[in-house]
Amino acid sequence: MRTSSGERGTGGEYAVIRALLGPVLRTLPWRALAVAGALGLVFAGLPRLWSWESLPPLRAAALCLALGLAFLLDDPARHTTAAVPTRRPVRTGLRLALVAPVAALWWTVVLLLAPGRPPAGPVTLEAAALAALALAGAAAAVRWSDAAEPGAATAAWLLFAACAGLLLLPGRWSLYVGPADPQWQAAHVRWAALLAVGVLVWAASGPEPLRTRRLTSGTRRRPPRSGKRTPGRERTGADGG
């Protein structure tokens, strides 16, 4: 029974993804993710030791998760793996697919650690928006620069932006408000907009970096060297014959 070219292509793509699972798992920034996750769990558990409100520690834990995800695209061998036939959106998407279940399980534990009844839905939206912005910043850095490990710079930028949003935004544009604040609903509309921006920037930064594409295109168009002999050598060969 014959298979169509689309089916062969899909099967080949799945085979490539299966072959990439092991190498991608080994190159994921597990250390950065583990440090960020441990710190986030500490923040989430603090209200159980002291009579604190659970929302600020949950927000701190969400920021820790985003700072860890900023390192997701770090790849010291980036300029070597750029030459492989698998497209970069597949490679980066596989990284995210492997980390996403772990992050979701971790966030569930964080919510369970928080005492009382925290607003799980809205604070999860905040965590998702921060994570999307971290991933978008890392993807944009890879897309528009030659940096092999943009995680540190992305994490620093995200931490600065989060602190600036907390301290500098006026009250009517504030993102960090409490459930009793009249701006609670409006603030989470803004969080949803930030989530959408992060997803769009991540998607737009998926293709190969422009410089790499130009270099690859130029290499492919380079004409092969001709095997013609020089006139002097041809005469020498003729005289010697």
mmCIF file of C-alpha atoms in Angstrom:
data_model
loop_
_atom_site.group_PDB
_atom_site.id
_atom_site.type_symbol
_atom_site.label_atom_id
_atom_site.label_comp_id
_atom_site.label_asym_id
_atom_site.label_seq_id
_atom_site.Cartn_x
_atom_site.Cartn_y
_atom_site.Cartn_z
ATOM 1 C CA MET A 1 0.000 0.000 0.000
ATOM 2 C CA ARG A 2 1.443 3.332 -1.069
ATOM 3 C CA THR A 3 1.606 6.280 1.266
ATOM 4 C CA SER A 4 1.262 9.851 0.208
ATOM 5 C CA SER A 5 4.176 12.264 0.408
ATOM 6 C CA GLY A 6 2.357 14.125 3.230
ATOM 7 C CA GLU A 7 2.155 10.946 5.304
ATOM 8 C CA ARG A 8 5.836 10.195 4.663
ATOM 9 C CA GLY A 9 6.708 13.742 5.651
ATOM 10 C CA THR A 10 4.692 13.531 8.860
ATOM 11 C CA GLY A 11 6.235 10.178 9.756
ATOM 12 C CA GLY A 12 9.699 11.544 9.092
ATOM 13 C CA GLU A 13 8.990 14.579 11.262
ATOM 14 C CA TYR A 14 7.869 12.369 14.150
ATOM 15 C CA ALA A 15 10.968 10.214 13.740
ATOM 16 C CA VAL A 16 13.187 13.288 13.903
ATOM 17 C CA ILE A 17 11.390 14.527 17.031
ATOM 18 C CA ARG A 18 11.843 11.133 18.708
ATOM 19 C CA ALA A 19 15.527 11.218 17.825
ATOM 20 C CA LEU A 20 15.848 14.709 19.299
ATOM 21 C CA LEU A 21 14.216 13.864 22.639
ATOM 22 C CA GLY A 22 17.358 12.541 24.300
ATOM 23 C CA PRO A 23 19.753 15.310 23.216
ATOM 24 C CA VAL A 24 17.238 18.056 24.029
ATOM 25 C CA LEU A 25 16.552 16.602 27.474
ATOM 26 C CA ARG A 26 20.283 16.622 28.219
ATOM 27 C CA THR A 27 20.775 20.216 27.080
ATOM 28 C CA LEU A 28 17.813 21.758 28.937
ATOM 29 C CA PRO A 29 18.857 24.234 31.678
ATOM 30 C CA TRP A 30 17.758 21.976 34.516
ATOM 31 C CA ARG A 31 20.018 23.688 37.042
ATOM 32 C CA ALA A 32 18.519 27.144 36.463
ATOM 33 C CA LEU A 33 15.006 25.695 36.472
ATOM 34 C CA ALA A 34 15.686 23.775 39.697
ATOM 35 C CA VAL A 35 17.086 26.833 41.486
ATOM 36 C CA ALA A 36 14.155 28.989 40.379
ATOM 37 C CA GLY A 37 11.675 26.268 41.339
ATOM 38 C CA ALA A 38 13.173 25.751 44.782
ATOM 39 C CA LEU A 39 13.176 29.487 45.469
ATOM 40 C CA GLY A 40 9.564 29.740 44.331
ATOM 41 C CA LEU A 41 8.512 26.941 46.678
ATOM 42 C CA VAL A 42 10.233 28.743 49.544
ATOM 43 C CA PHE A 43 8.285 31.913 48.784
ATOM 44 C CA ALA A 44 5.012 30.001 48.483
ATOM 45 C CA GLY A 45 5.545 28.289 51.835
ATOM 46 C CA LEU A 46 6.472 31.408 53.819
ATOM 47 C CA PRO A 47 2.861 32.291 54.762
ATOM 48 C CA ARG A 48 2.614 28.911 56.518
ATOM 49 C CA LEU A 49 5.420 29.972 58.876
ATOM 50 C CA TRP A 50 4.228 33.519 59.468
ATOM 51 C CA SER A 51 0.792 35.067 59.258
ATOM 52 C CA TRP A 52 1.321 36.655 55.881
ATOM 53 C CA GLU A 53 -1.072 37.281 53.056
ATOM 54 C CA SER A 54 -0.605 34.537 50.468
ATOM 55 C CA LEU A 55 -0.917 36.680 47.309
ATOM 56 C CA PRO A 56 2.482 38.492 47.375
ATOM 57 C CA PRO A 57 4.454 35.243 47.962
ATOM 58 C CA LEU A 58 2.515 33.604 45.122
ATOM 59 C CA ARG A 59 3.458 36.482 42.843
ATOM 60 C CA ALA A 60 7.085 36.130 43.925
ATOM 61 C CA ALA A 61 6.914 32.404 43.104
ATOM 62 C CA ALA A 62 5.441 33.200 39.676
ATOM 63 C CA LEU A 63 8.318 35.588 39.011
ATOM 64 C CA CYS A 64 10.795 32.864 40.036
ATOM 65 C CA LEU A 65 9.210 30.513 37.500
ATOM 66 C CA ALA A 66 9.512 33.139 34.760
ATOM 67 C CA LEU A 67 13.155 33.833 35.645
ATOM 68 C CA GLY A 68 13.897 30.125 35.333
ATOM 69 C CA LEU A 69 12.126 29.889 31.970
ATOM 70 C CA ALA A 70 14.225 32.795 30.669
ATOM 71 C CA PHE A 71 17.079 30.259 30.397
ATOM 72 C CA LEU A 72 15.036 27.738 28.381
ATOM 73 C CA LEU A 73 16.649 28.541 25.013
ATOM 74 C CA ASP A 74 20.228 28.649 26.300
ATOM 75 C CA ASP A 75 22.286 26.368 24.068
ATOM 76 C CA PRO A 76 26.104 26.598 24.155
ATOM 77 C CA ALA A 77 26.196 24.599 20.895
ATOM 78 C CA ARG A 78 23.725 26.903 19.153
ATOM 79 C CA HIS A 79 26.012 27.747 16.224
ATOM 80 C CA THR A 80 26.690 24.050 15.682
ATOM 81 C CA THR A 81 23.089 22.861 15.853
ATOM 82 C CA ALA A 82 21.965 25.647 13.491
ATOM 83 C CA ALA A 83 23.186 23.505 10.605
ATOM 84 C CA VAL A 84 20.965 20.501 11.406
ATOM 85 C CA PRO A 85 18.016 19.851 9.053
ATOM 86 C CA THR A 86 15.382 20.157 11.809
ATOM 87 C CA ARG A 87 13.791 23.588 11.810
ATOM 88 C CA ARG A 88 14.401 25.805 14.802
ATOM 89 C CA PRO A 89 10.664 26.196 15.654
ATOM 90 C CA VAL A 90 10.545 22.408 16.077
ATOM 91 C CA ARG A 91 13.604 22.412 18.338
ATOM 92 C CA THR A 92 12.396 25.289 20.510
ATOM 93 C CA GLY A 93 8.854 23.918 20.597
ATOM 94 C CA LEU A 94 10.204 20.581 21.783
ATOM 95 C CA ARG A 95 12.081 22.310 24.608
ATOM 96 C CA LEU A 96 8.908 24.043 25.708
ATOM 97 C CA ALA A 97 6.822 20.864 25.414
ATOM 98 C CA LEU A 98 9.236 18.987 27.676
ATOM 99 C CA VAL A 99 9.303 21.704 30.345
ATOM 100 C CA ALA A 100 5.620 22.718 30.302
ATOM 101 C CA PRO A 101 4.250 19.651 32.202
ATOM 102 C CA VAL A 102 6.928 20.042 34.874
ATOM 103 C CA ALA A 103 6.113 23.744 35.219
ATOM 104 C CA ALA A 104 2.371 23.026 35.436
ATOM 105 C CA LEU A 105 2.918 20.406 38.151
ATOM 106 C CA TRP A 106 5.227 22.767 40.037
ATOM 107 C CA TRP A 107 2.656 25.574 39.907
ATOM 108 C CA THR A 108 -0.039 23.223 41.228
ATOM 109 C CA VAL A 109 2.195 22.427 44.216
ATOM 110 C CA VAL A 110 2.775 26.163 44.756
ATOM 111 C CA LEU A 111 -0.967 26.817 44.868
ATOM 112 C CA LEU A 112 -1.477 23.939 47.302
ATOM 113 C CA LEU A 113 1.244 25.305 49.564
ATOM 114 C CA ALA A 114 -0.449 28.682 49.825
ATOM 115 C CA PRO A 115 -2.677 28.830 52.921
ATOM 116 C CA GLY A 116 -6.282 29.884 52.733
ATOM 117 C CA ARG A 117 -8.038 30.267 49.430
ATOM 118 C CA PRO A 118 -5.846 32.339 47.088
ATOM 119 C CA PRO A 119 -7.398 33.585 43.828
ATOM 120 C CA ALA A 120 -5.952 30.692 41.834
ATOM 121 C CA GLY A 121 -7.337 31.696 38.425
ATOM 122 C CA PRO A 122 -6.186 35.338 38.356
ATOM 123 C CA VAL A 123 -2.779 34.614 39.879
ATOM 124 C CA THR A 124 -2.274 31.761 37.387
ATOM 125 C CA LEU A 125 -2.993 34.271 34.624
ATOM 126 C CA GLU A 126 -0.287 36.513 36.077
ATOM 127 C CA ALA A 127 2.166 33.608 36.215
ATOM 128 C CA ALA A 128 1.368 32.628 32.614
ATOM 129 C CA ALA A 129 1.885 36.205 31.413
ATOM 130 C CA LEU A 130 5.265 36.449 33.163
ATOM 131 C CA ALA A 131 6.324 33.081 31.741
ATOM 132 C CA ALA A 132 5.247 34.114 28.233
ATOM 133 C CA LEU A 133 7.193 37.371 28.476
ATOM 134 C CA ALA A 134 10.294 35.498 29.640
ATOM 135 C CA LEU A 135 10.055 33.039 26.757
ATOM 136 C CA ALA A 136 9.367 35.840 24.287
ATOM 137 C CA GLY A 137 12.425 37.779 25.474
ATOM 138 C CA ALA A 138 14.658 34.719 25.118
ATOM 139 C CA ALA A 139 13.262 33.889 21.671
ATOM 140 C CA ALA A 140 13.696 37.474 20.461
ATOM 141 C CA ALA A 141 17.291 37.508 21.717
ATOM 142 C CA VAL A 142 18.033 34.332 19.764
ATOM 143 C CA ARG A 143 16.250 35.663 16.681
ATOM 144 C CA TRP A 144 17.941 39.053 16.540
ATOM 145 C CA SER A 145 21.401 38.360 17.979
ATOM 146 C CA ASP A 146 24.179 35.798 17.928
ATOM 147 C CA ALA A 147 23.888 35.108 21.675
ATOM 148 C CA ALA A 148 24.055 31.392 22.424
ATOM 149 C CA GLU A 149 22.939 31.823 26.049
ATOM 150 C CA PRO A 150 20.567 34.803 26.346
ATOM 151 C CA GLY A 151 19.047 33.579 29.614
ATOM 152 C CA ALA A 152 20.983 35.799 32.020
ATOM 153 C CA ALA A 153 20.275 38.985 30.065
ATOM 154 C CA THR A 154 16.609 38.031 29.609
ATOM 155 C CA ALA A 155 16.193 37.253 33.310
ATOM 156 C CA ALA A 156 17.801 40.573 34.280
ATOM 157 C CA TRP A 157 15.512 42.450 31.885
ATOM 158 C CA LEU A 158 12.436 40.655 33.223
ATOM 159 C CA LEU A 159 13.356 41.295 36.849
ATOM 160 C CA PHE A 160 13.908 44.982 36.109
ATOM 161 C CA ALA A 161 10.578 45.218 34.244
ATOM 162 C CA ALA A 162 8.719 43.509 37.088
ATOM 163 C CA CYS A 163 10.207 45.841 39.688
ATOM 164 C CA ALA A 164 9.529 48.873 37.497
ATOM 165 C CA GLY A 165 5.931 47.763 37.013
ATOM 166 C CA LEU A 166 5.506 47.418 40.746
ATOM 167 C CA LEU A 167 7.083 50.739 41.695
ATOM 168 C CA LEU A 168 6.557 53.108 38.763
ATOM 169 C CA LEU A 169 3.179 52.369 37.217
ATOM 170 C CA PRO A 170 0.442 54.774 38.319
ATOM 171 C CA GLY A 171 -2.506 53.437 40.249
ATOM 172 C CA ARG A 172 -4.910 53.294 37.325
ATOM 173 C CA TRP A 173 -2.396 51.171 35.341
ATOM 174 C CA SER A 174 -1.183 49.059 38.244
ATOM 175 C CA LEU A 175 -0.716 45.335 37.669
ATOM 176 C CA TYR A 176 -0.180 44.236 41.266
ATOM 177 C CA VAL A 177 -3.452 44.909 43.035
ATOM 178 C CA GLY A 178 -5.405 42.988 45.653
ATOM 179 C CA PRO A 179 -8.768 41.229 45.174
ATOM 180 C CA ALA A 180 -10.546 44.012 47.107
ATOM 181 C CA ASP A 181 -9.115 46.720 44.869
ATOM 182 C CA PRO A 182 -11.549 48.238 42.311
ATOM 183 C CA GLN A 183 -8.824 47.803 39.676
ATOM 184 C CA TRP A 184 -8.665 44.013 40.170
ATOM 185 C CA GLN A 185 -10.606 43.112 37.010
ATOM 186 C CA ALA A 186 -8.985 45.819 34.891
ATOM 187 C CA ALA A 187 -5.519 44.751 36.053
ATOM 188 C CA HIS A 188 -6.140 41.210 34.870
ATOM 189 C CA VAL A 189 -7.330 42.437 31.510
ATOM 190 C CA ARG A 190 -3.887 44.028 31.249
ATOM 191 C CA TRP A 191 -2.279 40.756 32.353
ATOM 192 C CA ALA A 192 -4.196 38.959 29.594
ATOM 193 C CA ALA A 193 -2.919 41.515 27.075
ATOM 194 C CA LEU A 194 0.656 40.928 28.260
ATOM 195 C CA LEU A 195 0.128 37.185 27.861
ATOM 196 C CA ALA A 196 -1.075 37.699 24.285
ATOM 197 C CA VAL A 197 1.911 39.934 23.493
ATOM 198 C CA GLY A 198 4.299 37.327 24.865
ATOM 199 C CA VAL A 199 2.748 34.537 22.798
ATOM 200 C CA LEU A 200 2.822 36.645 19.617
ATOM 201 C CA VAL A 201 6.458 37.654 20.094
ATOM 202 C CA TRP A 202 7.395 34.020 20.766
ATOM 203 C CA ALA A 203 5.654 32.942 17.551
ATOM 204 C CA ALA A 204 7.189 35.765 15.495
ATOM 205 C CA SER A 205 10.663 34.916 16.781
ATOM 206 C CA GLY A 206 10.374 31.267 15.784
ATOM 207 C CA PRO A 207 12.109 31.241 12.367
ATOM 208 C CA GLU A 208 15.847 30.971 11.978
ATOM 209 C CA PRO A 209 17.834 34.151 12.730
ATOM 210 C CA LEU A 210 18.112 36.413 9.699
ATOM 211 C CA ARG A 211 21.904 36.447 9.674
ATOM 212 C CA THR A 212 22.079 32.659 9.729
ATOM 213 C CA ARG A 213 19.611 32.434 6.857
ATOM 214 C CA ARG A 214 21.628 34.892 4.774
ATOM 215 C CA LEU A 215 24.860 33.017 5.441
ATOM 216 C CA THR A 216 23.250 29.682 4.611
ATOM 217 C CA SER A 217 21.704 31.081 1.432
ATOM 218 C CA GLY A 218 25.011 32.573 0.333
ATOM 219 C CA THR A 219 26.801 29.286 0.965
ATOM 220 C CA ARG A 220 24.287 27.354 -1.099
ATOM 221 C CA ARG A 221 24.517 29.768 -4.022
ATOM 222 C CA ARG A 222 28.314 29.701 -4.150
ATOM 223 C CA PRO A 223 29.303 28.136 -7.512
ATOM 224 C CA PRO A 224 31.485 25.034 -7.345
ATOM 225 C CA ARG A 225 35.109 25.366 -8.218
ATOM 226 C CA SER A 226 35.895 24.355 -11.758
ATOM 227 C CA GLY A 227 38.438 21.653 -12.423
ATOM 228 C CA LYS A 228 39.935 23.383 -15.477
ATOM 229 C CA ARG A 229 43.649 23.342 -15.850
ATOM 230 C CA THR A 230 45.660 26.465 -16.345
ATOM 231 C CA PRO A 231 46.922 27.091 -19.899
ATOM 232 C CA GLY A 232 50.501 26.760 -18.732
ATOM 233 C CA ARG A 233 49.916 23.327 -17.272
ATOM 234 C CA GLU A 234 48.067 22.184 -20.381
ATOM 235 C CA ARG A 235 51.021 23.191 -22.564
ATOM 236 C CA THR A 236 53.440 21.512 -20.210
ATOM 237 C CA GLY A 237 51.441 18.319 -20.329
ATOM 238 C CA ALA A 238 51.251 18.467 -24.103
ATOM 239 C CA ASP A 239 54.991 19.035 -24.502
ATOM 240 C CA GLY A 240 55.804 16.259 -22.129
ATOM 241 C CA GLY A 241 53.565 13.848 -24.074
#
